[in-house]
Amino acid sequence: MSERPTVLFVCVHNAGRSQMAAGFLQHLGEGRIEVLSAGSAPADTINPVAVAAMAEEGIDITSASPKVLTDEAVRVSDVVVTMGCGDACPFFPGTRYEDWQLDDPAGQGIEAVRPIRDEIRRRVAALVEELLPS
């Protein structure tokens, strides 16, 4: 792993789960981890309920935009975290893969998205501890 590890979060639309995870990792990693996110079939815009849920945590993801998953993004990543994209992610030897089973916030109200957000935060915090031991 490089001095500054790179983590790629992938979900189908790159509009909810992966964007929330990227927002948390940028915040909790304090710039010590390179953060990427992408989708196998990106949406046009980020889920506004995900934006609102993150704003409740003091994290602004309004400037993020869904991006298409590329082989290059996977290749440069030390850790690839998938969230419901199935076999859409390319596989490269030497890259660590994790699959986080999380409900999709698409079409959900804020009450349903909050627990998803909180679980993402918990998992991201554990990942930070692992990648940046004190």
Short mmCIF file of N, CA and C in Angstrom, two decimals, residues 19-121:
data_model
loop_
_atom_site.label_atom_id
_atom_site.label_comp_id
_atom_site.label_asym_id
_atom_site.label_seq_id
_atom_site.Cartn_x
_atom_site.Cartn_y
_atom_site.Cartn_z
N GLN A 19 -21.43 7.83 -2.30
CA GLN A 19 -21.17 9.25 -2.08
C GLN A 19 -21.14 9.56 -0.58
N MET A 20 -22.03 8.94 0.20
CA MET A 20 -22.00 9.15 1.64
C MET A 20 -20.70 8.58 2.22
N ALA A 21 -20.30 7.39 1.76
CA ALA A 21 -19.06 6.79 2.24
C ALA A 21 -17.86 7.67 1.90
N ALA A 22 -17.83 8.20 0.68
CA ALA A 22 -16.72 9.07 0.28
C ALA A 22 -16.70 10.33 1.14
N GLY A 23 -17.87 10.90 1.41
CA GLY A 23 -17.94 12.09 2.26
C GLY A 23 -17.42 11.82 3.66
N PHE A 24 -17.81 10.68 4.23
CA PHE A 24 -17.32 10.32 5.57
C PHE A 24 -15.82 10.08 5.56
N LEU A 25 -15.31 9.39 4.52
CA LEU A 25 -13.88 9.10 4.49
C LEU A 25 -13.05 10.37 4.32
N GLN A 26 -13.53 11.29 3.52
CA GLN A 26 -12.80 12.57 3.38
C GLN A 26 -12.77 13.28 4.73
N HIS A 27 -13.88 13.25 5.44
CA HIS A 27 -13.98 13.92 6.74
C HIS A 27 -13.15 13.20 7.80
N LEU A 28 -13.35 11.91 7.96
CA LEU A 28 -12.68 11.15 9.02
C LEU A 28 -11.20 10.89 8.72
N GLY A 29 -10.87 10.80 7.43
CA GLY A 29 -9.48 10.55 7.05
C GLY A 29 -8.62 11.80 7.08
N GLU A 30 -9.26 12.95 7.20
CA GLU A 30 -8.57 14.24 7.33
C GLU A 30 -7.49 14.45 6.26
N GLY A 31 -7.79 14.03 5.03
CA GLY A 31 -6.86 14.25 3.92
C GLY A 31 -5.72 13.25 3.85
N ARG A 32 -5.70 12.27 4.75
CA ARG A 32 -4.60 11.30 4.76
C ARG A 32 -4.90 10.08 3.91
N ILE A 33 -6.10 10.02 3.34
CA ILE A 33 -6.51 8.92 2.46
C ILE A 33 -7.09 9.53 1.19
N GLU A 34 -6.63 9.03 0.04
CA GLU A 34 -7.20 9.46 -1.25
C GLU A 34 -8.55 8.77 -1.40
N VAL A 35 -9.58 9.54 -1.73
CA VAL A 35 -10.95 9.02 -1.79
C VAL A 35 -11.50 9.13 -3.20
N LEU A 36 -11.98 8.00 -3.72
CA LEU A 36 -12.62 7.96 -5.03
C LEU A 36 -13.99 7.30 -4.88
N SER A 37 -14.90 7.65 -5.77
CA SER A 37 -16.18 6.94 -5.81
C SER A 37 -16.63 6.88 -7.26
N ALA A 38 -17.41 5.84 -7.57
CA ALA A 38 -17.87 5.66 -8.94
C ALA A 38 -19.07 4.72 -8.94
N GLY A 39 -19.72 4.64 -10.10
CA GLY A 39 -20.87 3.76 -10.23
C GLY A 39 -20.81 2.96 -11.51
N SER A 40 -21.38 1.76 -11.47
CA SER A 40 -21.40 0.92 -12.66
C SER A 40 -22.41 1.46 -13.69
N ALA A 41 -23.43 2.19 -13.21
CA ALA A 41 -24.41 2.84 -14.08
C ALA A 41 -24.79 4.16 -13.40
N PRO A 42 -23.89 5.17 -13.47
CA PRO A 42 -24.08 6.39 -12.70
C PRO A 42 -25.38 7.14 -13.02
N ALA A 43 -25.95 7.71 -11.98
CA ALA A 43 -27.14 8.55 -12.12
C ALA A 43 -26.71 9.92 -12.66
N ASP A 44 -27.68 10.76 -12.93
CA ASP A 44 -27.37 12.12 -13.40
C ASP A 44 -26.97 13.03 -12.26
N THR A 45 -27.56 12.80 -11.08
CA THR A 45 -27.29 13.66 -9.93
C THR A 45 -27.24 12.81 -8.66
N ILE A 46 -26.71 13.41 -7.60
CA ILE A 46 -26.67 12.74 -6.31
C ILE A 46 -28.06 12.77 -5.68
N ASN A 47 -28.38 11.71 -4.95
CA ASN A 47 -29.66 11.59 -4.26
C ASN A 47 -29.79 12.74 -3.25
N PRO A 48 -30.80 13.60 -3.41
CA PRO A 48 -30.95 14.74 -2.49
C PRO A 48 -31.18 14.34 -1.04
N VAL A 49 -31.76 13.16 -0.81
CA VAL A 49 -31.97 12.71 0.57
C VAL A 49 -30.62 12.31 1.18
N ALA A 50 -29.72 11.73 0.38
CA ALA A 50 -28.38 11.42 0.88
C ALA A 50 -27.64 12.71 1.23
N VAL A 51 -27.79 13.73 0.39
CA VAL A 51 -27.18 15.04 0.66
C VAL A 51 -27.71 15.59 1.98
N ALA A 52 -29.03 15.52 2.18
CA ALA A 52 -29.65 16.03 3.41
C ALA A 52 -29.18 15.24 4.63
N ALA A 53 -29.10 13.92 4.51
CA ALA A 53 -28.67 13.08 5.63
C ALA A 53 -27.24 13.41 6.02
N MET A 54 -26.38 13.65 5.04
CA MET A 54 -24.98 14.00 5.33
C MET A 54 -24.88 15.40 5.93
N ALA A 55 -25.74 16.31 5.46
CA ALA A 55 -25.73 17.67 6.01
C ALA A 55 -26.06 17.64 7.51
N GLU A 56 -26.91 16.71 7.92
CA GLU A 56 -27.22 16.56 9.34
C GLU A 56 -25.97 16.21 10.16
N GLU A 57 -25.00 15.60 9.51
CA GLU A 57 -23.73 15.23 10.16
C GLU A 57 -22.66 16.31 9.98
N GLY A 58 -23.04 17.40 9.32
CA GLY A 58 -22.09 18.49 9.09
C GLY A 58 -21.15 18.23 7.92
N ILE A 59 -21.52 17.32 7.03
CA ILE A 59 -20.68 17.00 5.88
C ILE A 59 -21.43 17.38 4.60
N ASP A 60 -20.80 18.23 3.81
CA ASP A 60 -21.41 18.74 2.58
C ASP A 60 -20.92 17.93 1.38
N ILE A 61 -21.84 17.20 0.75
CA ILE A 61 -21.47 16.44 -0.46
C ILE A 61 -22.16 17.02 -1.70
N THR A 62 -22.62 18.25 -1.61
CA THR A 62 -23.35 18.85 -2.74
C THR A 62 -22.48 19.04 -3.98
N SER A 63 -21.17 19.16 -3.80
CA SER A 63 -20.31 19.39 -4.97
C SER A 63 -19.91 18.09 -5.66
N ALA A 64 -20.22 16.95 -5.06
CA ALA A 64 -19.88 15.66 -5.67
C ALA A 64 -20.83 15.38 -6.83
N SER A 65 -20.35 14.59 -7.78
CA SER A 65 -21.22 14.20 -8.89
C SER A 65 -20.95 12.74 -9.24
N PRO A 66 -21.99 12.02 -9.67
CA PRO A 66 -21.81 10.62 -10.04
C PRO A 66 -20.81 10.47 -11.19
N LYS A 67 -19.94 9.47 -11.06
CA LYS A 67 -18.91 9.20 -12.06
C LYS A 67 -18.99 7.75 -12.48
N VAL A 68 -18.59 7.47 -13.71
CA VAL A 68 -18.60 6.11 -14.22
C VAL A 68 -17.38 5.35 -13.69
N LEU A 69 -17.59 4.10 -13.36
CA LEU A 69 -16.51 3.23 -12.88
C LEU A 69 -15.57 2.90 -14.04
N THR A 70 -14.28 3.09 -13.80
CA THR A 70 -13.28 2.77 -14.82
C THR A 70 -12.28 1.76 -14.27
N ASP A 71 -11.66 1.02 -15.18
CA ASP A 71 -10.60 0.10 -14.77
C ASP A 71 -9.48 0.86 -14.07
N GLU A 72 -9.18 2.06 -14.54
CA GLU A 72 -8.09 2.86 -13.97
C GLU A 72 -8.36 3.20 -12.51
N ALA A 73 -9.61 3.56 -12.19
CA ALA A 73 -9.95 3.89 -10.80
C ALA A 73 -9.72 2.68 -9.89
N VAL A 74 -10.05 1.50 -10.38
CA VAL A 74 -9.83 0.29 -9.59
C VAL A 74 -8.33 0.01 -9.48
N ARG A 75 -7.63 0.16 -10.59
CA ARG A 75 -6.20 -0.15 -10.63
C ARG A 75 -5.39 0.68 -9.63
N VAL A 76 -5.74 1.96 -9.46
CA VAL A 76 -4.97 2.84 -8.58
C VAL A 76 -5.40 2.73 -7.12
N SER A 77 -6.43 1.95 -6.84
CA SER A 77 -6.97 1.86 -5.48
C SER A 77 -6.33 0.72 -4.69
N ASP A 78 -6.06 1.00 -3.42
CA ASP A 78 -5.57 -0.03 -2.50
C ASP A 78 -6.73 -0.86 -1.98
N VAL A 79 -7.87 -0.20 -1.77
CA VAL A 79 -9.07 -0.87 -1.26
C VAL A 79 -10.25 -0.45 -2.14
N VAL A 80 -11.03 -1.44 -2.60
CA VAL A 80 -12.24 -1.18 -3.36
C VAL A 80 -13.41 -1.71 -2.53
N VAL A 81 -14.32 -0.80 -2.17
CA VAL A 81 -15.49 -1.18 -1.38
C VAL A 81 -16.70 -1.11 -2.30
N THR A 82 -17.33 -2.26 -2.53
CA THR A 82 -18.52 -2.30 -3.36
C THR A 82 -19.76 -2.33 -2.48
N MET A 83 -20.83 -1.77 -3.01
CA MET A 83 -22.10 -1.69 -2.29
C MET A 83 -23.22 -2.01 -3.26
N GLY A 84 -23.40 -3.27 -3.51
CA GLY A 84 -24.53 -3.68 -4.35
C GLY A 84 -24.30 -3.60 -5.84
N CYS A 85 -23.04 -3.56 -6.30
CA CYS A 85 -22.85 -3.49 -7.75
C CYS A 85 -22.56 -4.85 -8.35
N GLY A 86 -22.59 -5.89 -7.54
CA GLY A 86 -22.45 -7.24 -8.06
C GLY A 86 -21.14 -7.46 -8.78
N ASP A 87 -21.21 -8.04 -9.96
CA ASP A 87 -20.01 -8.39 -10.73
C ASP A 87 -19.57 -7.27 -11.66
N ALA A 88 -20.10 -6.07 -11.50
CA ALA A 88 -19.76 -4.97 -12.40
C ALA A 88 -18.36 -4.44 -12.17
N CYS A 89 -17.75 -4.76 -11.03
CA CYS A 89 -16.43 -4.22 -10.71
C CYS A 89 -15.32 -5.07 -11.32
N PRO A 90 -14.39 -4.44 -12.01
CA PRO A 90 -13.26 -5.20 -12.52
C PRO A 90 -12.39 -5.68 -11.36
N PHE A 91 -11.70 -6.78 -11.56
CA PHE A 91 -10.85 -7.36 -10.51
C PHE A 91 -9.39 -7.27 -10.92
N PHE A 92 -8.57 -6.76 -10.01
CA PHE A 92 -7.13 -6.70 -10.25
C PHE A 92 -6.42 -7.37 -9.09
N PRO A 93 -5.52 -8.32 -9.37
CA PRO A 93 -4.77 -8.97 -8.31
C PRO A 93 -4.02 -7.94 -7.48
N GLY A 94 -3.95 -8.16 -6.17
CA GLY A 94 -3.23 -7.25 -5.30
C GLY A 94 -4.09 -6.14 -4.73
N THR A 95 -5.28 -5.99 -5.26
CA THR A 95 -6.21 -4.99 -4.73
C THR A 95 -7.13 -5.67 -3.72
N ARG A 96 -7.34 -5.01 -2.60
CA ARG A 96 -8.23 -5.55 -1.58
C ARG A 96 -9.66 -5.14 -1.89
N TYR A 97 -10.57 -6.10 -1.84
CA TYR A 97 -11.99 -5.85 -2.11
C TYR A 97 -12.82 -6.15 -0.88
N GLU A 98 -13.78 -5.29 -0.61
CA GLU A 98 -14.77 -5.52 0.44
C GLU A 98 -16.14 -5.26 -0.16
N ASP A 99 -17.11 -6.08 0.21
CA ASP A 99 -18.48 -5.85 -0.24
C ASP A 99 -19.33 -5.54 0.98
N TRP A 100 -19.84 -4.31 1.03
CA TRP A 100 -20.67 -3.89 2.14
C TRP A 100 -22.13 -4.05 1.74
N GLN A 101 -22.83 -4.94 2.43
CA GLN A 101 -24.25 -5.15 2.17
C GLN A 101 -25.03 -4.05 2.90
N LEU A 102 -25.52 -3.09 2.14
CA LEU A 102 -26.26 -1.96 2.69
C LEU A 102 -27.51 -1.72 1.86
N ASP A 103 -28.59 -1.33 2.51
CA ASP A 103 -29.80 -0.99 1.77
C ASP A 103 -29.53 0.20 0.86
N ASP A 104 -30.22 0.21 -0.28
CA ASP A 104 -30.10 1.31 -1.23
C ASP A 104 -31.00 2.46 -0.77
N PRO A 105 -30.44 3.67 -0.59
CA PRO A 105 -31.28 4.78 -0.16
C PRO A 105 -32.16 5.37 -1.27
N ALA A 106 -32.00 4.92 -2.50
CA ALA A 106 -32.78 5.47 -3.62
C ALA A 106 -34.27 5.32 -3.35
N GLY A 107 -34.99 6.42 -3.50
CA GLY A 107 -36.44 6.41 -3.33
C GLY A 107 -36.90 6.37 -1.88
N GLN A 108 -35.96 6.41 -0.93
CA GLN A 108 -36.30 6.34 0.48
C GLN A 108 -36.39 7.75 1.07
N GLY A 109 -37.15 7.88 2.14
CA GLY A 109 -37.23 9.14 2.87
C GLY A 109 -36.08 9.26 3.85
N ILE A 110 -35.92 10.42 4.44
CA ILE A 110 -34.81 10.69 5.36
C ILE A 110 -34.80 9.73 6.55
N GLU A 111 -35.99 9.34 7.05
CA GLU A 111 -36.05 8.42 8.19
C GLU A 111 -35.42 7.07 7.85
N ALA A 112 -35.57 6.61 6.62
CA ALA A 112 -34.99 5.33 6.19
C ALA A 112 -33.51 5.47 5.85
N VAL A 113 -33.10 6.66 5.42
CA VAL A 113 -31.71 6.88 5.00
C VAL A 113 -30.78 7.07 6.21
N ARG A 114 -31.27 7.63 7.28
CA ARG A 114 -30.41 7.87 8.46
C ARG A 114 -29.71 6.61 8.96
N PRO A 115 -30.43 5.47 9.14
CA PRO A 115 -29.72 4.27 9.62
C PRO A 115 -28.68 3.77 8.61
N ILE A 116 -28.95 3.92 7.33
CA ILE A 116 -27.97 3.54 6.29
C ILE A 116 -26.74 4.42 6.44
N ARG A 117 -26.97 5.72 6.57
CA ARG A 117 -25.86 6.68 6.76
C ARG A 117 -25.04 6.32 8.00
N ASP A 118 -25.72 6.02 9.09
CA ASP A 118 -25.02 5.73 10.34
C ASP A 118 -24.18 4.46 10.23
N GLU A 119 -24.70 3.45 9.52
CA GLU A 119 -23.94 2.21 9.33
C GLU A 119 -22.73 2.48 8.42
N ILE A 120 -22.89 3.31 7.41
CA ILE A 120 -21.77 3.67 6.55
C ILE A 120 -20.70 4.38 7.37
N ARG A 121 -21.11 5.29 8.23
CA ARG A 121 -20.14 6.00 9.08
C ARG A 121 -19.37 5.02 9.96
#
